[in-house]
mmCIF file of C-alpha atoms and ligand atoms in Angstrom:
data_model
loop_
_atom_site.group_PDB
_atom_site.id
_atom_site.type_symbol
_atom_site.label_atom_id
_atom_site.label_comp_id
_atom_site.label_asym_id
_atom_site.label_seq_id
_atom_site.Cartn_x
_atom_site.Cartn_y
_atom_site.Cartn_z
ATOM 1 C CA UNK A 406 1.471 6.393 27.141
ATOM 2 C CA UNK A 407 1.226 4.774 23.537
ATOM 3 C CA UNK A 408 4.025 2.894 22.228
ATOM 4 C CA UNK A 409 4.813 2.947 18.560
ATOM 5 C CA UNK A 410 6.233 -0.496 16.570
ATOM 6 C CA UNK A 411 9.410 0.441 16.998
ATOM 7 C CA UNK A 412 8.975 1.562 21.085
ATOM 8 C CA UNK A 413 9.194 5.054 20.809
ATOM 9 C CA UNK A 414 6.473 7.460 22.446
ATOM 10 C CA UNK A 415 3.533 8.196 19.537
ATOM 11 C CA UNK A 416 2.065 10.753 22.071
ATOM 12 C CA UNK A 417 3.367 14.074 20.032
ATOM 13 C CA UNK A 418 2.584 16.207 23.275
ATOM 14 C CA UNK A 419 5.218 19.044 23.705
ATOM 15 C CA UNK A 420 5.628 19.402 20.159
ATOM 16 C CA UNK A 421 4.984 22.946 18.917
ATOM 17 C CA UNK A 422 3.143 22.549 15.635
ATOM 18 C CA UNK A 423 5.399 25.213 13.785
ATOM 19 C CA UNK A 424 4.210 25.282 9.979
ATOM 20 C CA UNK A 425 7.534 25.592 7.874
ATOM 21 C CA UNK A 426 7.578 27.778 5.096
ATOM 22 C CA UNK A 427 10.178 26.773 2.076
ATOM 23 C CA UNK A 428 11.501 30.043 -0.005
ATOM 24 C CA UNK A 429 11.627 29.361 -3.776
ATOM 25 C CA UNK A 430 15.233 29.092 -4.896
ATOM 26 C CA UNK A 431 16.932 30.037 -8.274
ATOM 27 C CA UNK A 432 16.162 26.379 -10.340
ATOM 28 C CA UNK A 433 14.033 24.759 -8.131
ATOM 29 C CA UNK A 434 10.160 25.003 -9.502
ATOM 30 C CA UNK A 435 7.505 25.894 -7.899
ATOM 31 C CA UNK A 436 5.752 22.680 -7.838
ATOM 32 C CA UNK A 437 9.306 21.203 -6.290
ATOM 33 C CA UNK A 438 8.892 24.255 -3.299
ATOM 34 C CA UNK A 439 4.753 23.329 -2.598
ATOM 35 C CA UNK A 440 6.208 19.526 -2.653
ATOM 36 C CA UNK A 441 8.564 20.183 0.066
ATOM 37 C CA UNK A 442 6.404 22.375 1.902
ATOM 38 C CA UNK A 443 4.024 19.884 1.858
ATOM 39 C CA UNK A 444 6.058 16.983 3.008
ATOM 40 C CA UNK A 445 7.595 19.127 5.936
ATOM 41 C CA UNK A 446 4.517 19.932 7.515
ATOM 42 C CA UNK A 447 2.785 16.569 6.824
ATOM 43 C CA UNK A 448 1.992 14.579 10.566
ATOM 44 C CA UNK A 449 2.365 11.591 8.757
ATOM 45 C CA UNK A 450 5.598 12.408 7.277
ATOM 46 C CA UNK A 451 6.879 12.806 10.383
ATOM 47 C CA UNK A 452 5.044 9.867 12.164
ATOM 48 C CA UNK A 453 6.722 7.799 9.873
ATOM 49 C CA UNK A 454 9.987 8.962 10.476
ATOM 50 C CA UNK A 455 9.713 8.820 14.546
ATOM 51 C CA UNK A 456 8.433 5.001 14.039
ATOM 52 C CA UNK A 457 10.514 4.134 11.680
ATOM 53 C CA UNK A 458 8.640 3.227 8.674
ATOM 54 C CA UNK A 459 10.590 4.033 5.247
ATOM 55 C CA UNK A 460 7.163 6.153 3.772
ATOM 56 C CA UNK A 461 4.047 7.849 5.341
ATOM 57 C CA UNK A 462 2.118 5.115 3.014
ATOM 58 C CA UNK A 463 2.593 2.245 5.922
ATOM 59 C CA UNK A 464 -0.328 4.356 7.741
ATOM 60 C CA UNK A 465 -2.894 3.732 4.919
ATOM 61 C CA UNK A 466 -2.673 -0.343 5.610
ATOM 62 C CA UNK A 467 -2.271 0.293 9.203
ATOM 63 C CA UNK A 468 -5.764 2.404 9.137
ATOM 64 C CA UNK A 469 -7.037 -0.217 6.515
ATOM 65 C CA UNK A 470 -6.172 -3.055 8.236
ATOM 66 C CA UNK A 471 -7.523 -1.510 11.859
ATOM 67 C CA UNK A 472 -10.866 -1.384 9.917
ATOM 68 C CA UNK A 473 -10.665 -5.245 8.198
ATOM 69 C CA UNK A 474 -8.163 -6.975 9.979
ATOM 70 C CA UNK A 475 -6.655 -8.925 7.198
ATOM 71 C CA UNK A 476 -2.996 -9.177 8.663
ATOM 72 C CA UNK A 477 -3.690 -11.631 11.119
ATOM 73 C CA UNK A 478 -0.912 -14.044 12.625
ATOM 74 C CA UNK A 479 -0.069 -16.712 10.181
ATOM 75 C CA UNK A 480 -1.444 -15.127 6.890
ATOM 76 C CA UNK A 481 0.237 -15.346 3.567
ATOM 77 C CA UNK A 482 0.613 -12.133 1.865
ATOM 78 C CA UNK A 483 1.742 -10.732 -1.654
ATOM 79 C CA UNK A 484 2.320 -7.498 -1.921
ATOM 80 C CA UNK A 485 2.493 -5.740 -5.249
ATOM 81 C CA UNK A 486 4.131 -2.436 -5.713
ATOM 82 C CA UNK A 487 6.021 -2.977 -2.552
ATOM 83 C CA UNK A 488 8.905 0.025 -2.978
ATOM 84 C CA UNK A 489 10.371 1.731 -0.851
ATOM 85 C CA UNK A 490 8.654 -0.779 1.848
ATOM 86 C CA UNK A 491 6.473 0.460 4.392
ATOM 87 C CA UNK A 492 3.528 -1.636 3.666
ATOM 88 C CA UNK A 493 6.056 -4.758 4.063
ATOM 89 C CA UNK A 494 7.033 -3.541 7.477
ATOM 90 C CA UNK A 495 3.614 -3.538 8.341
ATOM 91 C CA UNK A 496 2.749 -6.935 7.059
ATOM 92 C CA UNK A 497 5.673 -8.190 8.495
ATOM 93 C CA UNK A 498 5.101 -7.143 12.290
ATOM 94 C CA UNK A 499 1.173 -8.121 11.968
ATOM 95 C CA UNK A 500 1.200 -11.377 10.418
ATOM 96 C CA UNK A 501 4.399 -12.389 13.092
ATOM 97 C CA UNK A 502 6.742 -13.200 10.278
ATOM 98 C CA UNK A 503 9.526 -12.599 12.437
ATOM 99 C CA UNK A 504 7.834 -15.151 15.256
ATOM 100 C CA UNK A 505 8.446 -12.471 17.682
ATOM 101 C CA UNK A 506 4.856 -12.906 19.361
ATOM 102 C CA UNK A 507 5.414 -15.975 20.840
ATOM 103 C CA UNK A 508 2.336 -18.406 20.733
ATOM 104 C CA UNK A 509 1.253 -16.928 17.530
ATOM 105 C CA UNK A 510 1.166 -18.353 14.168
ATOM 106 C CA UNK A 511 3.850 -17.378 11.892
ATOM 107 C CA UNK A 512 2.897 -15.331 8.635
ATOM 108 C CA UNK A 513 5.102 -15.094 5.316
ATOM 109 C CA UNK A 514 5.124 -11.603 3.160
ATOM 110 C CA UNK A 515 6.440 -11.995 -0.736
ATOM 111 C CA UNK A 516 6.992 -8.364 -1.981
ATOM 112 C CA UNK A 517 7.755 -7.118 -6.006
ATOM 113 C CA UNK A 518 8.391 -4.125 -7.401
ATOM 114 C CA UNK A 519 9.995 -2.612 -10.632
ATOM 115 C CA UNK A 520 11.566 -0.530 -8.676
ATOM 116 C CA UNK A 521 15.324 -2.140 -6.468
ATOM 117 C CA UNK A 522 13.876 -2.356 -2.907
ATOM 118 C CA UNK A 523 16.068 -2.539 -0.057
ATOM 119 C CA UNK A 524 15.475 -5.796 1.812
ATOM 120 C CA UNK A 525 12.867 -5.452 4.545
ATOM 121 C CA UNK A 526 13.759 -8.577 7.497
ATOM 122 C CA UNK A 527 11.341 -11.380 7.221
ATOM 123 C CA UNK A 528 9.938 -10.432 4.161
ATOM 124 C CA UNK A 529 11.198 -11.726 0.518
ATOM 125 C CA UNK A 530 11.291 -9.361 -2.242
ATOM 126 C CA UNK A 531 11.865 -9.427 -5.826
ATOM 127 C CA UNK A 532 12.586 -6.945 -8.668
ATOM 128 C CA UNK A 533 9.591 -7.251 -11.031
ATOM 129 C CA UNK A 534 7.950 -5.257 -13.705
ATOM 130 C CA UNK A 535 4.100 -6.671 -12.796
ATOM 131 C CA UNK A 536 2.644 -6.240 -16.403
ATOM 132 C CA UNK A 537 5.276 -8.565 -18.088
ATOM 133 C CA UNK A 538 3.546 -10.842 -19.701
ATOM 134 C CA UNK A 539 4.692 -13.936 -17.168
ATOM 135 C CA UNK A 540 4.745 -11.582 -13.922
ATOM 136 C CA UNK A 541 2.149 -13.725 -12.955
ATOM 137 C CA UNK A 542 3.699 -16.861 -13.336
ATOM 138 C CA UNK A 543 6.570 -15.842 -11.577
ATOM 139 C CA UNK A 544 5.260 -14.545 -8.658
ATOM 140 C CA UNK A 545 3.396 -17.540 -8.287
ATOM 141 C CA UNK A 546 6.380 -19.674 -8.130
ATOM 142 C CA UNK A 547 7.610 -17.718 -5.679
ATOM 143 C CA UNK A 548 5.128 -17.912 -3.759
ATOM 144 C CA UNK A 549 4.690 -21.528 -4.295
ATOM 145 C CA UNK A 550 0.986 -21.948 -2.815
ATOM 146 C CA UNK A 551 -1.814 -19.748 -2.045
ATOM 147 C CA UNK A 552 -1.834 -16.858 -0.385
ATOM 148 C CA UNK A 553 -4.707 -15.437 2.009
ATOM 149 C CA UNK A 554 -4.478 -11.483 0.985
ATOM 150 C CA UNK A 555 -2.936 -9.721 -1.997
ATOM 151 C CA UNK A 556 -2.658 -5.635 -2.190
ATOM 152 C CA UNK A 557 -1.786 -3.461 -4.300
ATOM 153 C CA UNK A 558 -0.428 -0.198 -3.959
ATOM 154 C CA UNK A 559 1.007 -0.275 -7.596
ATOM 155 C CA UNK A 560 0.477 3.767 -9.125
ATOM 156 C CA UNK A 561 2.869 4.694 -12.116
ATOM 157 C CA UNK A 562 4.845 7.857 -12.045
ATOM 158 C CA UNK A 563 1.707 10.731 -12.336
ATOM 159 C CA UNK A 564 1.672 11.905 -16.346
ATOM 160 C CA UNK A 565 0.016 15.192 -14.513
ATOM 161 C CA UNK A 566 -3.287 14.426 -16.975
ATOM 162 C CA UNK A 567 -5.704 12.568 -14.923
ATOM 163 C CA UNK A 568 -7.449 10.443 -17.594
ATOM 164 C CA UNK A 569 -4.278 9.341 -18.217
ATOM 165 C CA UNK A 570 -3.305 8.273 -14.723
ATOM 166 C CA UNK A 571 -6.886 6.674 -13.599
ATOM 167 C CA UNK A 572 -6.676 4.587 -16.752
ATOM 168 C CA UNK A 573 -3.144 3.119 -15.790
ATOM 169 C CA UNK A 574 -3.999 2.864 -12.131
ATOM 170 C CA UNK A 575 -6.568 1.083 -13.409
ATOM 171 C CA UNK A 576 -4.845 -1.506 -15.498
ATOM 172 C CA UNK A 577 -2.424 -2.256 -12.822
ATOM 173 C CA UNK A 578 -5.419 -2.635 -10.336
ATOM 174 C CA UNK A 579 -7.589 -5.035 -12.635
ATOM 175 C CA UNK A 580 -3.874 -7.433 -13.623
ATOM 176 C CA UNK A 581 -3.468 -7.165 -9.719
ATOM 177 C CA UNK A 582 -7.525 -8.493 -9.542
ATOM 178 C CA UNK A 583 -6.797 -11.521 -11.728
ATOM 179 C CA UNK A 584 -4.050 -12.172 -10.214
ATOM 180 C CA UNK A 585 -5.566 -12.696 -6.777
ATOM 181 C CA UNK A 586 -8.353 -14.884 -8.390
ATOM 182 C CA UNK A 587 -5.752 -17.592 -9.431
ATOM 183 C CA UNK A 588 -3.931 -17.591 -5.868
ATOM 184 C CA UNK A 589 -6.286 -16.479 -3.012
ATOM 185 C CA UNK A 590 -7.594 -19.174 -0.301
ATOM 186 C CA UNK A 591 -11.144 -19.044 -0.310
ATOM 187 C CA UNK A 592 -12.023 -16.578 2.597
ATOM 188 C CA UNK A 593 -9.212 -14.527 1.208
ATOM 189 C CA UNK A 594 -8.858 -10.901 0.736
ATOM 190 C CA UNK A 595 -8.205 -8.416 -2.260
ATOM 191 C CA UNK A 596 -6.904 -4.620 -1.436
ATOM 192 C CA UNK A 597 -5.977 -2.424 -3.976
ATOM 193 C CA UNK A 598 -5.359 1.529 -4.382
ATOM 194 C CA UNK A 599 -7.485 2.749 -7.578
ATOM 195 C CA UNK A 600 -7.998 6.608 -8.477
ATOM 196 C CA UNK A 601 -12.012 7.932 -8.756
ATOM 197 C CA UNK A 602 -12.312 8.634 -12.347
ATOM 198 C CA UNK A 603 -14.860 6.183 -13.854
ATOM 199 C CA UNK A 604 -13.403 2.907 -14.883
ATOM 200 C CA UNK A 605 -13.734 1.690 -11.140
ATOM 201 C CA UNK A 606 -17.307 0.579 -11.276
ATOM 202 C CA UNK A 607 -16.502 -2.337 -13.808
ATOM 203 C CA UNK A 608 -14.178 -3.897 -12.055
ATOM 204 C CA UNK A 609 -16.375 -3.084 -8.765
ATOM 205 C CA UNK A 610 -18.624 -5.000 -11.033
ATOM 206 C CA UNK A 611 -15.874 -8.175 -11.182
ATOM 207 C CA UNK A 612 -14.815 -8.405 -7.618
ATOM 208 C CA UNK A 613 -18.428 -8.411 -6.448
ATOM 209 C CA UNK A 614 -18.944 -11.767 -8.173
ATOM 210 C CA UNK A 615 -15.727 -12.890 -6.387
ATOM 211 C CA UNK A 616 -16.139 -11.965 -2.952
ATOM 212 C CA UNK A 617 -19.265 -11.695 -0.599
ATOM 213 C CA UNK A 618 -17.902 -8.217 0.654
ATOM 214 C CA UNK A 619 -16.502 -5.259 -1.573
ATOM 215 C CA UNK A 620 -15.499 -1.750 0.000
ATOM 216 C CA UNK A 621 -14.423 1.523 -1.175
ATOM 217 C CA UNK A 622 -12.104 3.283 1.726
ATOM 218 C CA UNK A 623 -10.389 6.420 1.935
ATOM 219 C CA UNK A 624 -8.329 5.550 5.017
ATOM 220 C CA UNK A 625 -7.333 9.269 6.990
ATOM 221 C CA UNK A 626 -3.738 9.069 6.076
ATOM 222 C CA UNK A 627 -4.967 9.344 2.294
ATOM 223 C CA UNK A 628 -4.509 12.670 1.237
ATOM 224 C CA UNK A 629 -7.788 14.990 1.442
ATOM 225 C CA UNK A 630 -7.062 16.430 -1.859
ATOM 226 C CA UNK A 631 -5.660 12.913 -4.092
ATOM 227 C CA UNK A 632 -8.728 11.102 -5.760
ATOM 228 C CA UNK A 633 -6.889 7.931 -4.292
ATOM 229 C CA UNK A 634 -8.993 5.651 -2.451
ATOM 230 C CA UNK A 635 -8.490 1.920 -2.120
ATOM 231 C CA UNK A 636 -10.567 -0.808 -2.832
ATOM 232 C CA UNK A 637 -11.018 -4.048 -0.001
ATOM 233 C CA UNK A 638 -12.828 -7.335 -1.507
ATOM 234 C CA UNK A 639 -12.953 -9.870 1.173
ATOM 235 C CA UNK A 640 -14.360 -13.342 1.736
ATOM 236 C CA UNK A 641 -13.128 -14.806 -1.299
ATOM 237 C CA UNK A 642 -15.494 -17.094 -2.727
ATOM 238 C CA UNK A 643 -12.807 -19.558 -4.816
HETATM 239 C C1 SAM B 1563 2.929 4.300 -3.894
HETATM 240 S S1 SAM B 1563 4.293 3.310 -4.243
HETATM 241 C C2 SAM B 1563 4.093 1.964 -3.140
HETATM 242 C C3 SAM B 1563 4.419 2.305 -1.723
HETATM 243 C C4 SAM B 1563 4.482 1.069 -0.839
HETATM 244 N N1 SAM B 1563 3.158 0.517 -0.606
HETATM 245 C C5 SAM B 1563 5.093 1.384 0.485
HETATM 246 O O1 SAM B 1563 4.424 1.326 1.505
HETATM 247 O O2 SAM B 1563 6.292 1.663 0.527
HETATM 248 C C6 SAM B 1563 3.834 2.589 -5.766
HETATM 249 C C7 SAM B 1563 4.816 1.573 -6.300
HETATM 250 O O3 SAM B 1563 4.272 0.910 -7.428
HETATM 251 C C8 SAM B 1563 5.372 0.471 -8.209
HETATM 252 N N2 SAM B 1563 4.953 0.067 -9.541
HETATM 253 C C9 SAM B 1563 4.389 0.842 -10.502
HETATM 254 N N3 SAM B 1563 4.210 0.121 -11.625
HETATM 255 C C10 SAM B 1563 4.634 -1.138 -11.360
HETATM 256 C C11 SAM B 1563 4.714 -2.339 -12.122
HETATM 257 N N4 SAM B 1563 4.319 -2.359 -13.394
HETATM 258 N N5 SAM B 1563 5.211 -3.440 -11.539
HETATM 259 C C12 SAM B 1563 5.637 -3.403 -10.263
HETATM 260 N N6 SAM B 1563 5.605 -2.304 -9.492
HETATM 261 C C13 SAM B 1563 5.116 -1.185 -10.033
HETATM 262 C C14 SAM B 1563 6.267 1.711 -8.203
HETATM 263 O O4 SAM B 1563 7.584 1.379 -8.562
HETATM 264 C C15 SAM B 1563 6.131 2.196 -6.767
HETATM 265 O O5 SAM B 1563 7.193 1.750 -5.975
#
């Protein structure tokens, strides 16, 4: 029977797949009641919790990483938007920064985010507003070398106009883009969530001067209806 990260049984057999229904209450909106509705009957929502990752969003790398295998043993990894911390729990058990599979290489995982984030073990995380002006800079004394994959999972709070949102995604994507052409290892790799909306194509356009390969994925645990998809450059060319 499969075994999750964390040891417990993934199987889900025996579980009745009840749908739960939330009432509207007196102040809460309706939005707030479809939210919760949403979240209660989401698999991955409750994968997460029975495995013990802190968000539903440590199944997007998982899938992404099933596909590219980027979090090898040993690699050096930034992540950017890092809050609450699944994708850091990922990283952490995949590139064996923990050394717990013996024989292996031991990985490092450097996490920011302008958000507090509880520490994750065997990661190191900072509080860090990315588009500072030295952001950059500072990361990259914390990391204190190269590093052989950088993602980005960096989304502002949604403005509900979509325009809006792609365009910001956007700019967080492209600083996240430059960033990873000052500190990748050649071979490296570049993964980054950006929204459909347009703007993607020119810096689609950058990245494939960068890197021989350049992907657009919508991994399953993306949500059907979010025009989220993420972006995987790899083979950096230095
Ligand atoms: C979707 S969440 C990331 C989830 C994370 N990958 C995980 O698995 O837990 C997006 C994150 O981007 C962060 N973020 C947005 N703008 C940022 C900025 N300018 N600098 C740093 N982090 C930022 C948010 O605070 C938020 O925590």
């Amino acid at each position: 029977m499969a075994k999750t990260p964390t040891g417990k049984n993934n199987s889900g057999r025996g579980q009745r797949d009840l749908k739960v229904k939330v009432k509207t209450a007196r102040g809460r909106k309706i939005s707030s009641t479809r939210w919760l509705e949403r979240q209660l009957n989401d698999p991955y929502v409750k994968r997460a919790q029975v495995e013990g990752y802190r968000g539903r969003a440590a199944f997007k790398i998982l899938e992404l990483d099933d596909k590219f295998r980027f979090l090898v043993p040993g690699a050096r990894i930034v992540d950017l938007g890092c809050a609450p911390g699944g994708w850091l729990q990922v990283a952490v058990q995949r590139v064996n920064a923990l050394g717990e599979k013996s024989g292996k290489k031991i990985g490092t995982v450097l996490g920011v985010d302008i958000q507090e984030v509880e520490p994750v073990a065997g990661s190191e995380v900072h509080q860090l507003d990315f588009m500072e002006d030295d952001a950059d800079q500072k990361v990259k004394d914390w990391l204190g070398g190269k590093a052989d994959v950088v993602m980005s999972d960096m989304a502002a709070a949604s403005s509900g106009h979509k325009q809006t949102d792609h365009l910001r995604i956007m700019a967080l994507c492209e600083t996240a883009a430059y960033f990873a052409f000052d500190v990748l290892e050649q071979g490296g790799t570049f993964v980054a969530k950006v929204l459909a909306g347009g703007a993607e194509g020119d810096l689609q356009k950058i990245l494939k001067q960068k890197f021989d390969k350049v992907a657009h994925v919508k991994p399953p645990a993306s949500r059907a209806d979010s025009s989220e998809k993420f972006v995987v450059a790899t083979g950096f060319r230095g």
